[in-house]
JSON list of C-alpha atoms in Angstrom, two decimals:
[
{"chain": "A", "resi": 1, "resn": "MET", "atom": "CA", "xyz": [-4.68, 0.09, -29.81]},
{"chain": "A", "resi": 2, "resn": "ARG", "atom": "CA", "xyz": [-1.66, -1.48, -28.00]},
{"chain": "A", "resi": 3, "resn": "PHE", "atom": "CA", "xyz": [-1.55, -2.38, -24.42]},
{"chain": "A", "resi": 4, "resn": "SER", "atom": "CA", "xyz": [0.94, 0.43, -23.70]},
{"chain": "A", "resi": 5, "resn": "GLU", "atom": "CA", "xyz": [-1.45, 3.03, -25.23]},
{"chain": "A", "resi": 6, "resn": "LEU", "atom": "CA", "xyz": [-4.25, 1.63, -23.13]},
{"chain": "A", "resi": 7, "resn": "SER", "atom": "CA", "xyz": [-2.17, 1.68, -20.01]},
{"chain": "A", "resi": 8, "resn": "HIS", "atom": "CA", "xyz": [-1.14, 5.27, -20.60]},
{"chain": "A", "resi": 9, "resn": "ARG", "atom": "CA", "xyz": [-4.72, 6.40, -21.13]},
{"chain": "A", "resi": 10, "resn": "LEU", "atom": "CA", "xyz": [-5.76, 4.62, -17.86]},
{"chain": "A", "resi": 11, "resn": "PRO", "atom": "CA", "xyz": [-3.00, 5.29, -15.45]},
{"chain": "A", "resi": 12, "resn": "GLN", "atom": "CA", "xyz": [-5.09, 4.35, -12.42]},
{"chain": "A", "resi": 13, "resn": "ALA", "atom": "CA", "xyz": [-5.42, 0.74, -13.67]},
{"chain": "A", "resi": 14, "resn": "THR", "atom": "CA", "xyz": [-2.73, -1.75, -12.72]},
{"chain": "A", "resi": 15, "resn": "ALA", "atom": "CA", "xyz": [-1.26, -3.85, -15.53]},
{"chain": "A", "resi": 16, "resn": "LYS", "atom": "CA", "xyz": [-2.84, -6.90, -13.76]},
{"chain": "A", "resi": 17, "resn": "THR", "atom": "CA", "xyz": [-6.29, -5.27, -13.77]},
{"chain": "A", "resi": 18, "resn": "LEU", "atom": "CA", "xyz": [-6.02, -4.04, -17.28]},
{"chain": "A", "resi": 19, "resn": "THR", "atom": "CA", "xyz": [-4.91, -7.45, -18.52]},
{"chain": "A", "resi": 20, "resn": "GLN", "atom": "CA", "xyz": [-7.83, -9.15, -16.82]},
{"chain": "A", "resi": 21, "resn": "GLN", "atom": "CA", "xyz": [-10.35, -6.62, -18.05]},
{"chain": "A", "resi": 22, "resn": "LEU", "atom": "CA", "xyz": [-9.13, -7.04, -21.66]},
{"chain": "A", "resi": 23, "resn": "ARG", "atom": "CA", "xyz": [-9.30, -10.79, -21.37]},
{"chain": "A", "resi": 24, "resn": "ASP", "atom": "CA", "xyz": [-12.85, -10.55, -20.02]},
{"chain": "A", "resi": 25, "resn": "LEU", "atom": "CA", "xyz": [-13.88, -8.06, -22.90]},
{"chain": "A", "resi": 26, "resn": "GLU", "atom": "CA", "xyz": [-12.36, -10.46, -25.43]},
{"chain": "A", "resi": 27, "resn": "ASN", "atom": "CA", "xyz": [-14.21, -13.37, -23.97]},
{"chain": "A", "resi": 28, "resn": "ASP", "atom": "CA", "xyz": [-17.41, -11.45, -24.04]},
{"chain": "A", "resi": 29, "resn": "GLY", "atom": "CA", "xyz": [-16.91, -10.61, -27.78]},
{"chain": "A", "resi": 30, "resn": "MET", "atom": "CA", "xyz": [-16.42, -6.82, -27.16]},
{"chain": "A", "resi": 31, "resn": "ILE", "atom": "CA", "xyz": [-12.88, -6.55, -28.32]},
{"chain": "A", "resi": 32, "resn": "HIS", "atom": "CA", "xyz": [-10.58, -8.43, -30.73]},
{"chain": "A", "resi": 33, "resn": "ARG", "atom": "CA", "xyz": [-7.01, -9.28, -29.81]},
{"chain": "A", "resi": 34, "resn": "GLU", "atom": "CA", "xyz": [-4.62, -9.43, -32.68]},
{"chain": "A", "resi": 35, "resn": "VAL", "atom": "CA", "xyz": [-1.09, -10.99, -31.93]},
{"chain": "A", "resi": 36, "resn": "TYR", "atom": "CA", "xyz": [1.59, -10.31, -34.61]},
{"chain": "A", "resi": 37, "resn": "PRO", "atom": "CA", "xyz": [4.45, -12.72, -35.03]},
{"chain": "A", "resi": 38, "resn": "VAL", "atom": "CA", "xyz": [7.24, -10.25, -34.59]},
{"chain": "A", "resi": 39, "resn": "VAL", "atom": "CA", "xyz": [10.10, -9.60, -32.15]},
{"chain": "A", "resi": 40, "resn": "PRO", "atom": "CA", "xyz": [9.50, -7.90, -29.78]},
{"chain": "A", "resi": 41, "resn": "PRO", "atom": "CA", "xyz": [5.89, -9.33, -29.53]},
{"chain": "A", "resi": 42, "resn": "LYS", "atom": "CA", "xyz": [3.17, -6.97, -30.74]},
{"chain": "A", "resi": 43, "resn": "THR", "atom": "CA", "xyz": [-0.42, -7.15, -29.64]},
{"chain": "A", "resi": 44, "resn": "GLU", "atom": "CA", "xyz": [-3.31, -4.82, -30.65]},
{"chain": "A", "resi": 45, "resn": "TYR", "atom": "CA", "xyz": [-6.78, -4.58, -29.43]},
{"chain": "A", "resi": 46, "resn": "SER", "atom": "CA", "xyz": [-9.80, -3.28, -31.29]},
{"chain": "A", "resi": 47, "resn": "LEU", "atom": "CA", "xyz": [-13.56, -3.07, -30.73]},
{"chain": "A", "resi": 48, "resn": "THR", "atom": "CA", "xyz": [-15.69, -5.70, -32.50]},
{"chain": "A", "resi": 49, "resn": "VAL", "atom": "CA", "xyz": [-18.95, -4.89, -34.16]},
{"chain": "A", "resi": 50, "resn": "GLN", "atom": "CA", "xyz": [-20.66, -5.84, -30.88]},
{"chain": "A", "resi": 51, "resn": "GLY", "atom": "CA", "xyz": [-18.26, -3.56, -28.93]},
{"chain": "A", "resi": 52, "resn": "ARG", "atom": "CA", "xyz": [-18.88, -0.68, -31.19]},
{"chain": "A", "resi": 53, "resn": "SER", "atom": "CA", "xyz": [-22.71, -1.09, -30.85]},
{"chain": "A", "resi": 54, "resn": "LEU", "atom": "CA", "xyz": [-22.32, 0.06, -27.21]},
{"chain": "A", "resi": 55, "resn": "ALA", "atom": "CA", "xyz": [-21.03, 3.46, -28.25]},
{"chain": "A", "resi": 56, "resn": "PRO", "atom": "CA", "xyz": [-24.41, 5.27, -28.29]},
{"chain": "A", "resi": 57, "resn": "ILE", "atom": "CA", "xyz": [-25.27, 3.73, -24.84]},
{"chain": "A", "resi": 58, "resn": "VAL", "atom": "CA", "xyz": [-21.89, 4.79, -23.44]},
{"chain": "A", "resi": 59, "resn": "GLU", "atom": "CA", "xyz": [-22.28, 8.31, -24.95]},
{"chain": "A", "resi": 60, "resn": "ALA", "atom": "CA", "xyz": [-25.83, 8.69, -23.51]},
{"chain": "A", "resi": 61, "resn": "MET", "atom": "CA", "xyz": [-24.50, 7.64, -20.12]},
{"chain": "A", "resi": 62, "resn": "CYS", "atom": "CA", "xyz": [-21.80, 10.17, -20.23]},
{"chain": "A", "resi": 63, "resn": "ALA", "atom": "CA", "xyz": [-24.23, 12.86, -21.30]},
{"chain": "A", "resi": 64, "resn": "TRP", "atom": "CA", "xyz": [-26.53, 11.96, -18.45]},
{"chain": "A", "resi": 65, "resn": "GLY", "atom": "CA", "xyz": [-23.69, 12.04, -16.00]},
{"chain": "A", "resi": 66, "resn": "GLU", "atom": "CA", "xyz": [-22.60, 15.54, -17.14]},
{"chain": "A", "resi": 67, "resn": "GLN", "atom": "CA", "xyz": [-26.16, 16.85, -16.95]},
{"chain": "A", "resi": 68, "resn": "ASN", "atom": "CA", "xyz": [-26.76, 15.47, -13.49]},
{"chain": "A", "resi": 69, "resn": "MET", "atom": "CA", "xyz": [-23.29, 15.83, -11.85]},
{"chain": "A", "resi": 70, "resn": "LYS", "atom": "CA", "xyz": [-24.33, 18.74, -9.62]},
{"chain": "A", "resi": 71, "resn": "ASN", "atom": "CA", "xyz": [-27.27, 16.89, -8.33]},
{"chain": "A", "resi": 72, "resn": "LEU", "atom": "CA", "xyz": [-25.22, 13.73, -7.66]},
{"chain": "A", "resi": 73, "resn": "ILE", "atom": "CA", "xyz": [-22.53, 15.67, -5.84]},
{"chain": "A", "resi": 74, "resn": "ILE", "atom": "CA", "xyz": [-24.96, 17.53, -3.60]},
{"chain": "A", "resi": 75, "resn": "SER", "atom": "CA", "xyz": [-26.87, 14.44, -2.54]}
]
């Protein structure tokens, strides 16, 4: 996925914040950054095996949040 796609999907994130988060995720081995030698520059990001291994955990957290949203809002 390209930076512009990520930025479009996360409109609340500033370019600076998104850039820093992507760097951190890359440094942690969660994403891979591929830079293509073309003009204009093209960079794509993808999940690594380690990053993809988090999918079941994130899905479970989303499901828990959906199931408990009413209780969380009330309290």
